[in-house]
CSV table of C-alpha atoms in Angstrom, one decimal:
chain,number,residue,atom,x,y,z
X,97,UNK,CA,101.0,-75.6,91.3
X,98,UNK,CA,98.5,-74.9,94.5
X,99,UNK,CA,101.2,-72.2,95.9
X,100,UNK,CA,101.1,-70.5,92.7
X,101,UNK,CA,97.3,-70.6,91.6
X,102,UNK,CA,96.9,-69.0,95.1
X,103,UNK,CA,99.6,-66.5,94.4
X,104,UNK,CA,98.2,-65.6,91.3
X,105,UNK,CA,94.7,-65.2,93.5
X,106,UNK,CA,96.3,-62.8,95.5
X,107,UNK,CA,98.0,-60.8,92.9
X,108,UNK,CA,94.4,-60.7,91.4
X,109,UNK,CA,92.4,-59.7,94.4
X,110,UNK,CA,95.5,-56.8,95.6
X,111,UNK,CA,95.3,-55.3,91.9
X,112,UNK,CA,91.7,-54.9,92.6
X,113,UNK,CA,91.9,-53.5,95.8
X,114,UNK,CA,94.3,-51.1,94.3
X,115,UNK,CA,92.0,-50.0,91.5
X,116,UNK,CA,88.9,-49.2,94.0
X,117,UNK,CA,87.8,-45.3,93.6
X,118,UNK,CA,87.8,-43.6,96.9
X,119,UNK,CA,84.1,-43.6,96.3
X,120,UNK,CA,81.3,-45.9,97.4
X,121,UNK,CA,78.8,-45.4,94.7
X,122,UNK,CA,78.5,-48.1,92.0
X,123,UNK,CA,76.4,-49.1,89.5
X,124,UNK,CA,72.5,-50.2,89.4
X,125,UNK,CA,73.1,-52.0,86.2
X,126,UNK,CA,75.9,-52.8,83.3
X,127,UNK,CA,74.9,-52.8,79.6
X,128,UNK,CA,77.2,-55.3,77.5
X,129,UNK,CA,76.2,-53.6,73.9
X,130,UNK,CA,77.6,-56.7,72.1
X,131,UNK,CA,78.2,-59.9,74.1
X,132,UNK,CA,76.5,-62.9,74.0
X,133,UNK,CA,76.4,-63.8,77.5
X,134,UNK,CA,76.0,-61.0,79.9
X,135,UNK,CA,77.4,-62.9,83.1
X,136,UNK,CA,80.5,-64.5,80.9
X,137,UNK,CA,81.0,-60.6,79.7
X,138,UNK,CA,81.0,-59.4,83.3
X,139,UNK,CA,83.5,-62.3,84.4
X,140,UNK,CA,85.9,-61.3,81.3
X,141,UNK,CA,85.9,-57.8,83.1
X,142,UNK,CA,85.9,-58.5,86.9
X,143,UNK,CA,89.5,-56.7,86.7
X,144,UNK,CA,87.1,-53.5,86.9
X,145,UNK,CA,85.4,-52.8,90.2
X,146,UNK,CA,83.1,-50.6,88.9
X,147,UNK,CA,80.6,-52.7,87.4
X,148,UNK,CA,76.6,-53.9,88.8
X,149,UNK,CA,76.0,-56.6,89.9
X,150,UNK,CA,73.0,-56.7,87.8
X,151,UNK,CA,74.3,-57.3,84.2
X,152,UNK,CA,72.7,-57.4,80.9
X,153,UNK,CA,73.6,-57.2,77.0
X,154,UNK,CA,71.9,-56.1,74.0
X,155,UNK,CA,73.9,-58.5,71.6
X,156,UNK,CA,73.7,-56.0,69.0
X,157,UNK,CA,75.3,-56.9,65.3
X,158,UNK,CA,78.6,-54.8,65.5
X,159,UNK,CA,78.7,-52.6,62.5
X,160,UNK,CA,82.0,-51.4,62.9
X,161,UNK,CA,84.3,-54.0,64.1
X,162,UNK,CA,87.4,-53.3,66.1
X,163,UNK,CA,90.4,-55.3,67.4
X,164,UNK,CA,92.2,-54.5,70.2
X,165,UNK,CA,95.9,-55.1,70.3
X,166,UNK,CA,95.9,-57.0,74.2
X,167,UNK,CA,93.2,-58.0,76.5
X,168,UNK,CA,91.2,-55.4,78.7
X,169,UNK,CA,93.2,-54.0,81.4
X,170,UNK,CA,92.4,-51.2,84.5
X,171,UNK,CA,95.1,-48.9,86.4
X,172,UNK,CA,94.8,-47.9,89.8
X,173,UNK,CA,93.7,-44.9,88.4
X,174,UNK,CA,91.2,-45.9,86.6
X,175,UNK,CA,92.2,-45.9,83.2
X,176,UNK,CA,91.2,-48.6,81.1
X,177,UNK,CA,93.0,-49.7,78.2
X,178,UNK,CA,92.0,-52.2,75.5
X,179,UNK,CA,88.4,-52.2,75.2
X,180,UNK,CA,86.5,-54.2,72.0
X,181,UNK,CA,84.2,-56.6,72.5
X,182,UNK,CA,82.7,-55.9,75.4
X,183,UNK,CA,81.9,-52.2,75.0
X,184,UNK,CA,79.3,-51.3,77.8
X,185,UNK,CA,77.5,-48.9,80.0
X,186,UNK,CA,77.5,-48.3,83.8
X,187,UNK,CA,73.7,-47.4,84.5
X,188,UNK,CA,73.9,-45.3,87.7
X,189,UNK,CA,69.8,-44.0,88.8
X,190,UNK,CA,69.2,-41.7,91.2
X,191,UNK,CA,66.3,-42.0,94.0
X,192,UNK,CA,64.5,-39.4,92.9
X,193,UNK,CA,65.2,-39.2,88.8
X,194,UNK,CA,64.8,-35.4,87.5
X,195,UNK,CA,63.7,-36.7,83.8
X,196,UNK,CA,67.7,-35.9,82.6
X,197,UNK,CA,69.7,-38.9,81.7
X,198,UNK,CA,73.1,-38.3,80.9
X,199,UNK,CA,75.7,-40.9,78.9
X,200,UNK,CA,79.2,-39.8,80.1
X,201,UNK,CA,82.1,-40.3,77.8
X,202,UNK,CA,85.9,-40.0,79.7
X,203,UNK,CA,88.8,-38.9,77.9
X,204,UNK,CA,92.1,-40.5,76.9
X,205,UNK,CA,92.9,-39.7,73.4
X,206,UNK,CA,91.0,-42.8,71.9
X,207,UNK,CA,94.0,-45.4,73.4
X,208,UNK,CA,92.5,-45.5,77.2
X,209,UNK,CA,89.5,-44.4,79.1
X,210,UNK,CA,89.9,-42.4,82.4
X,211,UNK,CA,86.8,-43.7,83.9
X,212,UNK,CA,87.3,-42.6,87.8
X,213,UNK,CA,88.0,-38.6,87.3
X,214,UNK,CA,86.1,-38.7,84.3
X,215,UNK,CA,83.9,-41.2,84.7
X,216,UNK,CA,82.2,-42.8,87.8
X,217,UNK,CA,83.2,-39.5,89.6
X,218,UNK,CA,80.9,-36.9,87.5
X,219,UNK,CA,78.3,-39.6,87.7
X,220,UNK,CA,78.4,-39.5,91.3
X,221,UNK,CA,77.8,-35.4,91.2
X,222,UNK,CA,75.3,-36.2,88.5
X,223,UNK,CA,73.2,-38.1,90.7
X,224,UNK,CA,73.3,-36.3,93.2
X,225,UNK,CA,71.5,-33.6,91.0
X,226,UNK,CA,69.1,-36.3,90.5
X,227,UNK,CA,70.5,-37.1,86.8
X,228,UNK,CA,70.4,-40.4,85.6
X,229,UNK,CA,74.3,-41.3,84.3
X,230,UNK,CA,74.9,-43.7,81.7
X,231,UNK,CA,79.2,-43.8,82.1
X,232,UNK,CA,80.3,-45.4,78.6
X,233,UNK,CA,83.1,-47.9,78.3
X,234,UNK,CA,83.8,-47.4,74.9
X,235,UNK,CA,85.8,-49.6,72.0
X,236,UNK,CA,88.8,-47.6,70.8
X,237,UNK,CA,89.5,-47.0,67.3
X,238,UNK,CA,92.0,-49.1,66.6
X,239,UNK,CA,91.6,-48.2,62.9
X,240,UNK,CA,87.6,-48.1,62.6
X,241,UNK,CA,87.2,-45.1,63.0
X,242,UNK,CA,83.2,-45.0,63.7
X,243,UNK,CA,83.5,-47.8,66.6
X,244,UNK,CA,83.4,-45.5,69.0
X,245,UNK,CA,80.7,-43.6,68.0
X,246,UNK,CA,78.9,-47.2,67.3
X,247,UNK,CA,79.0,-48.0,70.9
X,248,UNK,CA,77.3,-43.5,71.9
X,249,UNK,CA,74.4,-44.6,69.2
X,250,UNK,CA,73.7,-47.9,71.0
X,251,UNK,CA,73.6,-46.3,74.4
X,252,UNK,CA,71.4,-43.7,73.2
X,253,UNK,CA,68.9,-46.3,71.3
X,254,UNK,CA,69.2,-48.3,75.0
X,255,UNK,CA,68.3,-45.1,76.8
X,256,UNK,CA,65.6,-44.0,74.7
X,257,UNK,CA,63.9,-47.8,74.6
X,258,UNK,CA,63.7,-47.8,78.9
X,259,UNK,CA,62.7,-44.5,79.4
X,260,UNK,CA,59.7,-45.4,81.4
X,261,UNK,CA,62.1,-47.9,83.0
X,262,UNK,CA,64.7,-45.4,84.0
X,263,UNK,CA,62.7,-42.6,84.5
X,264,UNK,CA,63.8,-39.8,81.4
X,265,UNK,CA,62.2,-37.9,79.5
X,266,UNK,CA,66.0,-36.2,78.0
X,267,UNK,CA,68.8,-37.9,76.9
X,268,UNK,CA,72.1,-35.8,76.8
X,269,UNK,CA,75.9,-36.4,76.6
X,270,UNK,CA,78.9,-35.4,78.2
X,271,UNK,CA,82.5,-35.9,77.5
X,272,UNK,CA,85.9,-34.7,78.5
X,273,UNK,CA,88.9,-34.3,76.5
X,274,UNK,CA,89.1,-37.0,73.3
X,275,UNK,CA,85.7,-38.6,75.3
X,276,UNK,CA,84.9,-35.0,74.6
X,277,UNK,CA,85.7,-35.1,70.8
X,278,UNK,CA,83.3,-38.3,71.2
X,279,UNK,CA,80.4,-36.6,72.9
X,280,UNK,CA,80.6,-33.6,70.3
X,281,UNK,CA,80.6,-36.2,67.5
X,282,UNK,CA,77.4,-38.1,69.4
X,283,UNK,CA,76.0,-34.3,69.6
X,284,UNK,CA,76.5,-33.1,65.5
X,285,UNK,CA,77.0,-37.0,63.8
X,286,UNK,CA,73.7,-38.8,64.8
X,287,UNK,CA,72.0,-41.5,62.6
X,288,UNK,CA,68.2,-40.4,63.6
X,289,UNK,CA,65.5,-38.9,66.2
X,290,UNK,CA,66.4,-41.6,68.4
X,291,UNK,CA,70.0,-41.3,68.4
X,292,UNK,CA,70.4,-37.2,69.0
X,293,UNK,CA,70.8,-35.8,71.9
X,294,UNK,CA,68.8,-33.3,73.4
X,295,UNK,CA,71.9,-31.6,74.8
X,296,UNK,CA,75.2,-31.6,74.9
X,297,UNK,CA,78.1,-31.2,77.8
X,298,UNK,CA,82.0,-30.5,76.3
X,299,UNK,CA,84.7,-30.1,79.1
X,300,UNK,CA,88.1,-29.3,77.6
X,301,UNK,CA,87.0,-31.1,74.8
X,302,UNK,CA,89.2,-31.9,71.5
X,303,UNK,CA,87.0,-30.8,68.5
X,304,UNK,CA,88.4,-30.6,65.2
X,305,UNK,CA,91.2,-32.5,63.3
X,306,UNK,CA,92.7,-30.3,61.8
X,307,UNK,CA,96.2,-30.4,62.3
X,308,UNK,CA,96.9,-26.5,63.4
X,309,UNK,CA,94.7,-27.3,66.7
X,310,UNK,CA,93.8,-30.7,67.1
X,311,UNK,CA,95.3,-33.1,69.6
X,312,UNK,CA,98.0,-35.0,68.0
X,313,UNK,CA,97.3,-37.9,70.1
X,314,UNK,CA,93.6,-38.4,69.1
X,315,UNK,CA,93.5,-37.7,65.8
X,316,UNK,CA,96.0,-40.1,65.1
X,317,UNK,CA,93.8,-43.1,66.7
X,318,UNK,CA,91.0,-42.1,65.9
X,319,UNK,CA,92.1,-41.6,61.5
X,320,UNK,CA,95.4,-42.3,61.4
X,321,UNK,CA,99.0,-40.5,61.3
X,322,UNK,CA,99.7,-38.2,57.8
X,323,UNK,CA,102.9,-40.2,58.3
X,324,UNK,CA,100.9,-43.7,57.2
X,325,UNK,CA,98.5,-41.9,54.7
X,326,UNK,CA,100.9,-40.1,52.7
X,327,UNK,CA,103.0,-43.7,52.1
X,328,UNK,CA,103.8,-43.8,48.7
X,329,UNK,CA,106.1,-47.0,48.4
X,330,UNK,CA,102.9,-49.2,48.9
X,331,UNK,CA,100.2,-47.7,46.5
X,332,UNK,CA,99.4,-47.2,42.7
X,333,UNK,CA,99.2,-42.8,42.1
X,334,UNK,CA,95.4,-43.7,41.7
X,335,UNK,CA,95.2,-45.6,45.3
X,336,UNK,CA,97.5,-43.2,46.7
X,337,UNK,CA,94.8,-40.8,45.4
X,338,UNK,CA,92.3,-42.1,46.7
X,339,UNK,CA,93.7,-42.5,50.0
X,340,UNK,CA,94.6,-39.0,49.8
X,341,UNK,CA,90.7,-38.4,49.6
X,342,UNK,CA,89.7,-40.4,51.9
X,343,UNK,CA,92.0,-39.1,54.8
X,344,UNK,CA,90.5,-35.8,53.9
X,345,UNK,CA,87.1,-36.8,53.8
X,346,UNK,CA,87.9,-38.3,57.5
X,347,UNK,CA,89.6,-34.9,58.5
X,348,UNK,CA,86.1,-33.3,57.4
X,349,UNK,CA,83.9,-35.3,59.4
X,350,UNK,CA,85.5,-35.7,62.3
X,351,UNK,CA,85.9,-31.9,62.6
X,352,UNK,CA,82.6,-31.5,64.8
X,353,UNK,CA,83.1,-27.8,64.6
X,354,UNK,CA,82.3,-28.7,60.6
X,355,UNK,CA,79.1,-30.1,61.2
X,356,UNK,CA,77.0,-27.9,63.4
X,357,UNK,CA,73.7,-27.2,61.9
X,358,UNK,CA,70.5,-24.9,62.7
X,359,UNK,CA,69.4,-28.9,64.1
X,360,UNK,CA,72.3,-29.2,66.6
X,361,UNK,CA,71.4,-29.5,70.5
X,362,UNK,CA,72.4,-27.1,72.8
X,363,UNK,CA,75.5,-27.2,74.2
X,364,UNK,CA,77.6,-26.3,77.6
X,365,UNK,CA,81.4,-26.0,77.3
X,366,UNK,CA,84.1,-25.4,79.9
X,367,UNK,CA,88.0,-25.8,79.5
X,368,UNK,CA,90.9,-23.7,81.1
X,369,UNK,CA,92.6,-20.7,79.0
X,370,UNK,CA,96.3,-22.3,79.8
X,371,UNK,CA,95.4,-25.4,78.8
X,372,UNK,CA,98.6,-26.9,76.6
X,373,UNK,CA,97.0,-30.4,75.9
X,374,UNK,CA,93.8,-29.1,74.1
X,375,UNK,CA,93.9,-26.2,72.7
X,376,UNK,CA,91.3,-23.7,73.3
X,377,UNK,CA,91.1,-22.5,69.7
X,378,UNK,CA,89.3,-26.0,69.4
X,379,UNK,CA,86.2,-24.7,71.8
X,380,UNK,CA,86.1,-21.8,70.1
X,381,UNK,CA,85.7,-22.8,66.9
X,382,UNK,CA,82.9,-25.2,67.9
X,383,UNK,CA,81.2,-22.3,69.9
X,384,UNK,CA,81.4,-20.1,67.0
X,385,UNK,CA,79.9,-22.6,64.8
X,386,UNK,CA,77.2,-23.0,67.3
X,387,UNK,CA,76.7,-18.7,67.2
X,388,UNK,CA,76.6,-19.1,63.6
X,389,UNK,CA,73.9,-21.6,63.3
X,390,UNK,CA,71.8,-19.9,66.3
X,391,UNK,CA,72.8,-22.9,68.6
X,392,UNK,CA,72.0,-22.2,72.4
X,393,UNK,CA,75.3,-22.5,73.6
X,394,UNK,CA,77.1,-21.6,76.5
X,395,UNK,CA,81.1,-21.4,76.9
X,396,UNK,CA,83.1,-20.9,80.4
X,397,UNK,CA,86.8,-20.7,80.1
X,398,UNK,CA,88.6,-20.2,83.2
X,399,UNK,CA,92.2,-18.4,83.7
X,400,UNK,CA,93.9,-21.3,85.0
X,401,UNK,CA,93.6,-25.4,85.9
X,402,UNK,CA,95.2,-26.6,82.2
X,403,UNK,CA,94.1,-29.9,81.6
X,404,UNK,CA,92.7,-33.4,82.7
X,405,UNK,CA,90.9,-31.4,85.6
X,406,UNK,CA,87.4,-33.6,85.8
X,407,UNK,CA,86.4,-34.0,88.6
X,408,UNK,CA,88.9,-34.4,91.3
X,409,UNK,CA,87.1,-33.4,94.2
X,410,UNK,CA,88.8,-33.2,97.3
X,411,UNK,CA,86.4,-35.6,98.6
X,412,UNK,CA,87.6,-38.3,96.7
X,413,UNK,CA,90.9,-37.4,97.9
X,414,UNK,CA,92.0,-35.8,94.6
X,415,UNK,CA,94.6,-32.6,94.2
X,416,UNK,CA,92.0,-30.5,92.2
X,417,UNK,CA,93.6,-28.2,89.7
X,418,UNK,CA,90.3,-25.6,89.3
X,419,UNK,CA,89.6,-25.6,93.4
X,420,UNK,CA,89.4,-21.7,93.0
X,421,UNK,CA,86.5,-21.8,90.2
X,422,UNK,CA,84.9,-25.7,91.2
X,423,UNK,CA,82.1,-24.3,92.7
X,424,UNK,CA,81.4,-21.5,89.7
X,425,UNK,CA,81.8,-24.4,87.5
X,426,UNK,CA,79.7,-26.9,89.6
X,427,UNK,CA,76.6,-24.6,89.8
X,428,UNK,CA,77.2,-22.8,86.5
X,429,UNK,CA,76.1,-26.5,85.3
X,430,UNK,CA,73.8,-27.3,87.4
X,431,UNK,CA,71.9,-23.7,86.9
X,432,UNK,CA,71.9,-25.2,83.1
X,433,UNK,CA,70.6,-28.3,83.0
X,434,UNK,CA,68.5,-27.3,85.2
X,435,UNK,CA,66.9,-24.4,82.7
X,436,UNK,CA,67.3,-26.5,79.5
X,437,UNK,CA,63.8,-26.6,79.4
X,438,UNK,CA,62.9,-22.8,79.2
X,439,UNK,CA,66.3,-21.9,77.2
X,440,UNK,CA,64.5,-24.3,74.3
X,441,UNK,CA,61.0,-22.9,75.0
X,442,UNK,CA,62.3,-19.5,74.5
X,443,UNK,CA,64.2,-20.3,70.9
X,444,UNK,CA,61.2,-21.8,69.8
X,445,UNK,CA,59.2,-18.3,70.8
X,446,UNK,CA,62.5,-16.4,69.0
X,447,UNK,CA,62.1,-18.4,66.0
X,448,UNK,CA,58.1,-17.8,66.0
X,449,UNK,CA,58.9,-13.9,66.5
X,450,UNK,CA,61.4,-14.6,63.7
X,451,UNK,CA,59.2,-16.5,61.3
X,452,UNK,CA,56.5,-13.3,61.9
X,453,UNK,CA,58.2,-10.5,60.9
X,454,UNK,CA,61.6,-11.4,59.5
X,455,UNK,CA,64.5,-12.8,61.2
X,456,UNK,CA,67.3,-10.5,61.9
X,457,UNK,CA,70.8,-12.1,63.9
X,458,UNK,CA,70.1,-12.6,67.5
X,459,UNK,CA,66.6,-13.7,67.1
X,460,UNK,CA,66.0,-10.0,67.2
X,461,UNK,CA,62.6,-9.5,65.2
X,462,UNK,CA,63.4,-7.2,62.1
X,463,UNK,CA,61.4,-5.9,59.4
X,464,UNK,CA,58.3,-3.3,59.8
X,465,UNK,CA,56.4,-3.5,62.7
X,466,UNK,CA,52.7,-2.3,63.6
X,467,UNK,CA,52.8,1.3,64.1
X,468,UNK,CA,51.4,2.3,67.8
X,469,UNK,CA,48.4,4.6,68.5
């Protein structure tokens, strides 16, 4: 019985020296959003080496409960599969904090989490920026479809309530890939003042469901296959119906591109143009909708790098797929956050101009103007 508790040990300690990211940074502090005990929480997941050694939890009522099919589990990649009850945030804080906070969602069509490449790794470049990072380790679907988005509203409420704490003054989001579907939902589906971002950060990002561009993978766990909703042997014609409906009315919401308004934050997008995963059409439609409601947005899609592409830096040892574009992408960002401020002091001065003498498209004044002397 000894030989083997020891040999479990070991297997225990060599997956977690397996699972390290070539990267030294780690958390300041982990937010459990719905666990009693903060220190039992962070025991259930010592499988994942990225996670403070300060630990804290909100105990929030969960709204929107979820089960997971097996017990939390982490790759040597990083990938996380399995995540309910003990949803949380990695709290990452800069030395010198800028005022920007962001809450990082990673991708992995709502059944896993990449959280090195897409996770603990843009934090690092975040920080460096002097961004506070909030990396989310979200609940899948698992048939609720508004878990996930449960846990982005809590992280945001936590954010907003230790701003002095932290050091923010703007509270943002950024996903990739289905954690980019998540981040665009945060940015167009959020309950209140408190729980909308002030801006927005898509890379190749899965947007709508509708079937002719979404990603099969994602919309299926996140509403379901067609394959389950049209099942007629089970249901009455009226529930059938009404399933019908519902599925649609799903479809609808869940199609971010559906829900910009005049009151969505601004947004930064990047994806490739060969990208087979995602495909672009999705972006598109998300930046046209942002054109549409006069949205600052901004859109970058490079020739080549497909999908997945994060950031694998070369200095974390990574094989990076957009090396011959990184650094446009990398400062392209950086050059926006770092003029949020004065791109939404100028469409407040548009919409004045506008308000004056008759908006036109563009935030172009129109109408008849003050003749000169």
């Amino acid at each position: 019985m000894k030989r083997f508790l020891l040999t479990a040990a070991f297997a225990a300690l060599s997956f977690s020296l397996l699972a390290q990211p070539n990267i030294s940074l780690r958390p300041d502090r982990t937010v459990f959003f719905y666990a009693k005990d903060a220190k039992a929480a962070a025991k259930a997941v010592a499988d994942d080496p990225v996670i403070a050694k300060k630990v804290e939890t909100l105990a929030a009522p969960i709204q929107h409960p979820t089960t997971a099919p097996g017990p939390e589990s982490i790759d040597q990649a990083g990938s996380i599969t399995n995540i309910s009850e003990y949803a949380r945030m990695d709290i990452y804080q800069p030395k010198t904090p800028n005022g920007q906070m962001v809450i990082v969602c990673p991708g992995g069509a709502y059944a896993l989490i990449a959280t090195y490449n897409e996770g603990i790794y843009p934090a690092d470049w975040l920080v460096k920026q002097g961004v506070t990072v909030g990396v989310l380790k979200y609940r899948m679907p698992n048939g609720t479809w508004d878990a996930p988005l449960e846990d982005v509203h809590h992280a945001f409420r936590y954010a907003r309530s230790h701003a002095d704490e932290l050091g923010i003054k703007k509270v943002g989001i950024m996903g990739f890939s289905a954690g980019g579907h998540l981040a665009a939902s945060g940015v167009v589906l959020y309950d209140d003042p408190e729980t909308r971002p002030d801006f927005g950060i898509l890379v190749y990002p899965v947007i709508s469901m509708d079937a002719a561009i979404t990603h099969g993978g994602t919309r299926n766990a996140l509403i379901g296959s067609d394959t389950a909703w049209n099942d007629r042997a089970k249901y009455s014609m009226d529930e059938y119906l009404a399933r019908q409906a519902q599925r649609d009315a799903l479809v609808e919401k869940f199609s971010c591109e559906k829900q910009v308004t005049p009151d969505t934050p601004p947004v930064f997008i990047a994806l490739c143009y060969d990208d087979m995963v995602v495909p672009p059409q999705n972006s598109l439609r998300f930046y046209e909708a942002c054109l549409k409601n006069k949205v600052t947005a901004e859109m970058h899609m490079y020739p080549k790098g497909v999908h997945g592409w994060g950031f694998t830096l070369k200095e974390y040892g990574m094989n990076d797929n957009i090396d011959y574009c990184r650094a446009e992408f990398l400062n392209s960002l950086s050059r926006w956050l770092g003029g949020l401020e004065e791109m939404e002091a100028a469409k407040k001065a548009a919409a004045q101009r506008g308000g004056m003498f008759g908006g036109m498209p563009g935030g172009m004044p129109g109408g008849p103007r003050p003749q000169g002397r």
